[in-house]
Short mmCIF file of C-alpha atoms in Angstrom, two decimals:
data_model
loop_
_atom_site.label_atom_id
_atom_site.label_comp_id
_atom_site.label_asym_id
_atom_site.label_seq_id
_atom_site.Cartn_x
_atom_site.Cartn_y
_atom_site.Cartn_z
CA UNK A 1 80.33 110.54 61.23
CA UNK A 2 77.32 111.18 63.88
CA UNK A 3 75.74 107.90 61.95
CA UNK A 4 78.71 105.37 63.14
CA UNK A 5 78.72 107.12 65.93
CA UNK A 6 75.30 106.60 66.75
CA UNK A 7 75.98 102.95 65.88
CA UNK A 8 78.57 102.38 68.50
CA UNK A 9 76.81 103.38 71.41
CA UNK A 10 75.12 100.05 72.07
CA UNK A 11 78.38 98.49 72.15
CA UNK A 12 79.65 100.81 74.97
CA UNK A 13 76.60 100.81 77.01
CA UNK A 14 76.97 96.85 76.85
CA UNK A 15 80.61 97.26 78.19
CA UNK A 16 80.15 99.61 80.18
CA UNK A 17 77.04 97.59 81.57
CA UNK A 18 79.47 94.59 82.00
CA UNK A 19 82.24 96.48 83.62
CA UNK A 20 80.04 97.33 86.29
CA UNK A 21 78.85 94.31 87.05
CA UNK A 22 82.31 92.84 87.17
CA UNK A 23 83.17 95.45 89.99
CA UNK A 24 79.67 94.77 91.87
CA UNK A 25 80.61 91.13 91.00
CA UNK A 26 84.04 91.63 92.77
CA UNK A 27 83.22 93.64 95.52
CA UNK A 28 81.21 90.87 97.00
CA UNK A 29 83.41 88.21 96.41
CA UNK A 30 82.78 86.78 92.61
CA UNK A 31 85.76 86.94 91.37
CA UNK A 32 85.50 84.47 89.09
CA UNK A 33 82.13 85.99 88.11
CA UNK A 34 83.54 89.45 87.57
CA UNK A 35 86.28 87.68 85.17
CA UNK A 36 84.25 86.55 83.23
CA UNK A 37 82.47 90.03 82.67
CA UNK A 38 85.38 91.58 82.16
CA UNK A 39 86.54 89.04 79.48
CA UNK A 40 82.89 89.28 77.76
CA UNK A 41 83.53 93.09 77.61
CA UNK A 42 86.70 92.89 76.32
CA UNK A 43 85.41 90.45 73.61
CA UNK A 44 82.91 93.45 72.65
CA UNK A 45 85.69 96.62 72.83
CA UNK A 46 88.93 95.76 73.84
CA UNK A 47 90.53 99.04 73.31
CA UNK A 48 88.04 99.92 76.23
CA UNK A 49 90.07 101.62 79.30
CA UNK A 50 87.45 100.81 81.90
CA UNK A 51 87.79 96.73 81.52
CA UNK A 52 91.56 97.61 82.64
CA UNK A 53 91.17 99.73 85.31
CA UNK A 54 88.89 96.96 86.88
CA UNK A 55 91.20 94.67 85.81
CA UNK A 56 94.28 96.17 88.04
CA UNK A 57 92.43 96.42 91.02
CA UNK A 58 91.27 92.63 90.73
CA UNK A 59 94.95 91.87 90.17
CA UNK A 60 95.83 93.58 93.57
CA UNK A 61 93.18 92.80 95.87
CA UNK A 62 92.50 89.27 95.14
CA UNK A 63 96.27 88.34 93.52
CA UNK A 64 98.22 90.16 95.03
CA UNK A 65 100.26 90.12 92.09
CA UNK A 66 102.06 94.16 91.75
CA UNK A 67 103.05 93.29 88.27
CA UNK A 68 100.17 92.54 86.52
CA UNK A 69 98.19 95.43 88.52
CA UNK A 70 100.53 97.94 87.01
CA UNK A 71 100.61 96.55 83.66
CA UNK A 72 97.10 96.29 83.65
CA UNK A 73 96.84 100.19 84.89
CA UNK A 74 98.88 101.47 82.70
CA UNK A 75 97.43 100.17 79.99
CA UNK A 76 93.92 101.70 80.88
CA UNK A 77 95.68 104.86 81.36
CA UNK A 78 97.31 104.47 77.81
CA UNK A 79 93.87 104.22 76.42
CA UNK A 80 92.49 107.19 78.11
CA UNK A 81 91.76 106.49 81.69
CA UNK A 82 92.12 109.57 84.14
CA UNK A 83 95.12 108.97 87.01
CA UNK A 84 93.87 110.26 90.30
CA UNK A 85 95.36 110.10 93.84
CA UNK A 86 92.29 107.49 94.37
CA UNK A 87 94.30 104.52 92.55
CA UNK A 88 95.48 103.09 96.00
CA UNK A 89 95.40 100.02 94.78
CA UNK A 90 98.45 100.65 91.56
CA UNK A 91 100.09 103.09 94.20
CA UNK A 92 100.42 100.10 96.33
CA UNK A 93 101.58 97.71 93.92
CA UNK A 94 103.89 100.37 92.29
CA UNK A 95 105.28 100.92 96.25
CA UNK A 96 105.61 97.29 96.66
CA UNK A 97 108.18 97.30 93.36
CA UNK A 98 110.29 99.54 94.98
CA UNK A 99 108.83 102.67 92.76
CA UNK A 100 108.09 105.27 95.14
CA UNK A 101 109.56 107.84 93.41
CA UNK A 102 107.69 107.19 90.48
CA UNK A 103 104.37 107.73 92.92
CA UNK A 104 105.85 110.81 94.41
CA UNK A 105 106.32 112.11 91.10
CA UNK A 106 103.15 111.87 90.25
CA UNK A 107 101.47 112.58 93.33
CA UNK A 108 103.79 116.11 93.33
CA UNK A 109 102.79 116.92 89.50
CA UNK A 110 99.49 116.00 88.90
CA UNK A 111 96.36 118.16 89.44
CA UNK A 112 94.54 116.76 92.49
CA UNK A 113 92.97 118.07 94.88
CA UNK A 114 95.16 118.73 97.82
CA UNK A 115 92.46 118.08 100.85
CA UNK A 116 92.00 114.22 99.16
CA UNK A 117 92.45 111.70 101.83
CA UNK A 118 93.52 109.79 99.47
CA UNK A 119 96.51 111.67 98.48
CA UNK A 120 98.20 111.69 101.90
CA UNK A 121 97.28 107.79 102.12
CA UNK A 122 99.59 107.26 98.39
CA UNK A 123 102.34 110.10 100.21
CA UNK A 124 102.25 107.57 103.00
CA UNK A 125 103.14 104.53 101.86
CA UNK A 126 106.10 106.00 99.99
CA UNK A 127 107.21 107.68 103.17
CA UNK A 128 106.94 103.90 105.07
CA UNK A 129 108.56 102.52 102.03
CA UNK A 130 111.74 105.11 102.96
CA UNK A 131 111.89 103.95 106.68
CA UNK A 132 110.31 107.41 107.43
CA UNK A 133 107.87 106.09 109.62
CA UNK A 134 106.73 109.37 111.19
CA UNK A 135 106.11 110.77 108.23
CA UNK A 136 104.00 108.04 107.18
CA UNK A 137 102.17 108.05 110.56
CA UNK A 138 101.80 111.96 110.05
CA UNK A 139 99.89 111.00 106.63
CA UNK A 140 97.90 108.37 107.27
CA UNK A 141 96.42 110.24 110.11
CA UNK A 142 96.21 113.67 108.22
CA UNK A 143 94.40 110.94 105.94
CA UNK A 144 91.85 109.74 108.34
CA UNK A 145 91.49 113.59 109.73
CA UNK A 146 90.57 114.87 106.01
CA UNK A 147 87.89 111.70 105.76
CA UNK A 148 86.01 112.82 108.86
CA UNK A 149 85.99 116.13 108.13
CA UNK A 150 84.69 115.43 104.57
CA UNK A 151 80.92 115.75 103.43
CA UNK A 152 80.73 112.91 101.81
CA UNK A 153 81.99 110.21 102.87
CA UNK A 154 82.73 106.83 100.83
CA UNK A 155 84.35 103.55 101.38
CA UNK A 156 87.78 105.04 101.98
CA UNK A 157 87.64 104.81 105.12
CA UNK A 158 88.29 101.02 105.01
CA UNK A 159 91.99 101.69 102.98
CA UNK A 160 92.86 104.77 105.15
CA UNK A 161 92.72 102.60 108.70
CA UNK A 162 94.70 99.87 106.38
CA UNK A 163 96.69 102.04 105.84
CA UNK A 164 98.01 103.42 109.33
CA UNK A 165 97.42 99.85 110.76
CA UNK A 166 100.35 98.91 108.63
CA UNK A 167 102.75 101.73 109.96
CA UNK A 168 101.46 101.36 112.88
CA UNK A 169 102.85 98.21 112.80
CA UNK A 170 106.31 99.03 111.00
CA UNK A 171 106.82 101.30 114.20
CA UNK A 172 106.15 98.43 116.71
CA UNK A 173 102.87 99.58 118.09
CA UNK A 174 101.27 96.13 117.35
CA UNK A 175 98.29 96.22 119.30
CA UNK A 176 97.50 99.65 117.24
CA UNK A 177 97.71 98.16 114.07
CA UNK A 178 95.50 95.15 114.63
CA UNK A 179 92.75 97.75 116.19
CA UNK A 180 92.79 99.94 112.84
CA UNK A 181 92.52 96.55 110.95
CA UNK A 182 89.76 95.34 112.92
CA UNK A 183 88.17 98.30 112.48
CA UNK A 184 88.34 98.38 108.51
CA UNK A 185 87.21 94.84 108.27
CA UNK A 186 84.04 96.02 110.02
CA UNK A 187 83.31 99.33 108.22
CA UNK A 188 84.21 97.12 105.17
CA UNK A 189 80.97 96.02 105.78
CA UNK A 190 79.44 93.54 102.61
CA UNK A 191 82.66 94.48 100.82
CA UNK A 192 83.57 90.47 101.01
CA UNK A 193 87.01 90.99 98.52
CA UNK A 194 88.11 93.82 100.80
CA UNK A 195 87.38 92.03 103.69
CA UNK A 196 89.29 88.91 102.46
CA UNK A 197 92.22 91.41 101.64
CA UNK A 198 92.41 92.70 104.74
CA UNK A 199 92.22 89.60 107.07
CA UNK A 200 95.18 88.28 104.85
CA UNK A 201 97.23 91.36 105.98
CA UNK A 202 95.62 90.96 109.75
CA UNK A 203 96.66 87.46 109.81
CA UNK A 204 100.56 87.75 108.83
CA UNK A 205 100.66 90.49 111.50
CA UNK A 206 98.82 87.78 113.65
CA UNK A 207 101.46 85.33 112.88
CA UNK A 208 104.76 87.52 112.48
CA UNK A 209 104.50 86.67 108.86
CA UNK A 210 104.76 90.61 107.96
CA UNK A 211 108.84 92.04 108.65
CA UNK A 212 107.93 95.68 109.73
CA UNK A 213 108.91 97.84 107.03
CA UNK A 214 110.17 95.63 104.60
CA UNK A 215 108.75 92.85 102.37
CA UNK A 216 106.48 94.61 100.21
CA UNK A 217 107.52 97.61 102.27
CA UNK A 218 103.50 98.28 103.14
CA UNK A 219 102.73 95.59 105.19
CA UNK A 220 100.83 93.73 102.63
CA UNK A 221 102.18 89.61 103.29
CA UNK A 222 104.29 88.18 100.95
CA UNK A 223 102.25 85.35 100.77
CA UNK A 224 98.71 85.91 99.97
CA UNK A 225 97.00 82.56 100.34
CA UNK A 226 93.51 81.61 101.79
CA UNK A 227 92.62 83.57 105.28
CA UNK A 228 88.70 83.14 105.30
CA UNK A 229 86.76 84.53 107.76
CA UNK A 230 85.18 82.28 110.56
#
């Protein structure tokens, strides 16, 4: 009835109040801060998809952990949240479990728009995953290409030089990859759990800690322990 209705929308503006802040909360760094939003939302509505989809990038950026990011994706998606070729952070972790095909599928079947930069990024890491390292050079930079040519522009560009730093570095050109790395950690700007992401990655590159092509087959480090920046 419009009456509950009416009575539930406190409840989702508080959620949906706390779900922000856990991804403002995150963004600069508070990860333990944006837990514990995300855990006081999910006390209020736990059937709410938002809380997961925050929850899966959290998983990825700060843990690392491909597993749980999925899980925690799919489970948003079961309750209602949208897929779009902007999930780079489950296409990752789904890459990194050796399910490429699954992200092809999807990329190849859903409705998205076909100029998104972030749709040639996702193609890309599958192609790297393959060992078809052109092809995933020829993405990422139709990715970067698509970015600059865009209106708009958003963070992005931080994941799309991630991105062709890391086959940039599968095809030997080291000295490439840690210039598009550099470069996202400073357009990154006060983005403090990207930045910590990324000077992970640029640190096993640093210390031949990343096998080109392999490991998690997108250059991410197996191990994802402490880099802090100096």
């Amino acid at each position: 009835s419009s009456g509950n209705s009416n009575c539930r929308w406190p409840g989702i503006l508080i959620v949906a109040h706390h779900c922000l802040k856990a991804v403002l909360r995150a963004a600069l760094g508070d990860v333990d801060g944006a837990r514990r939003d995300l855990k006081t939302a999910e006390h209020i509505d736990p059937k709410e998809a938002g809380i997961h989809a925050v929850y899966g990038g959290m998983f990825w950026l700060s843990d690392g952990n491909a597993a749980e990011t999925v899980a925690a994706c799919e489970m948003a998606h079961d309750l209602g949240f949208p897929k779009s070729p902007r999930d780079l952070d489950r296409f990752e972790a789904l890459v990194s479990l050796g399910r490429d095909e699954d992200v092809m599928g999807e990329l190849k079947h859903g409705i998205f728009d076909p100029t998104d930069p972030e749709l040639f990024a996702a193609r890309s890491m599958c192609y790297q995953r393959r060992g078809e390292l052109s092809m995933a050079f020829s993405e990422a930079n139709q990715a970067i290409s698509l970015w600059e040519g865009a209106p708009q522009k958003a963070y992005t560009e931080t994941r799309l030089y991630v991105r062709r730093g890391e086959v940039r570095w599968a095809m030997g050109d080291r000295l490439g990859a840690v210039t598009d790395l550099e470069h996202a950690i400073n357009v990154a700007g006060e983005l403090a759990l990207w930045r910590k992401n990324i000077l992970v990655r640029l640190d096993a590159m640093r210390a031949d800690r990343v096998t080109p092509g392999l490991g998690w087959g997108i250059g991410y480090p197996v191990s994802s322990a402490g880099s802090t920046e100096t």
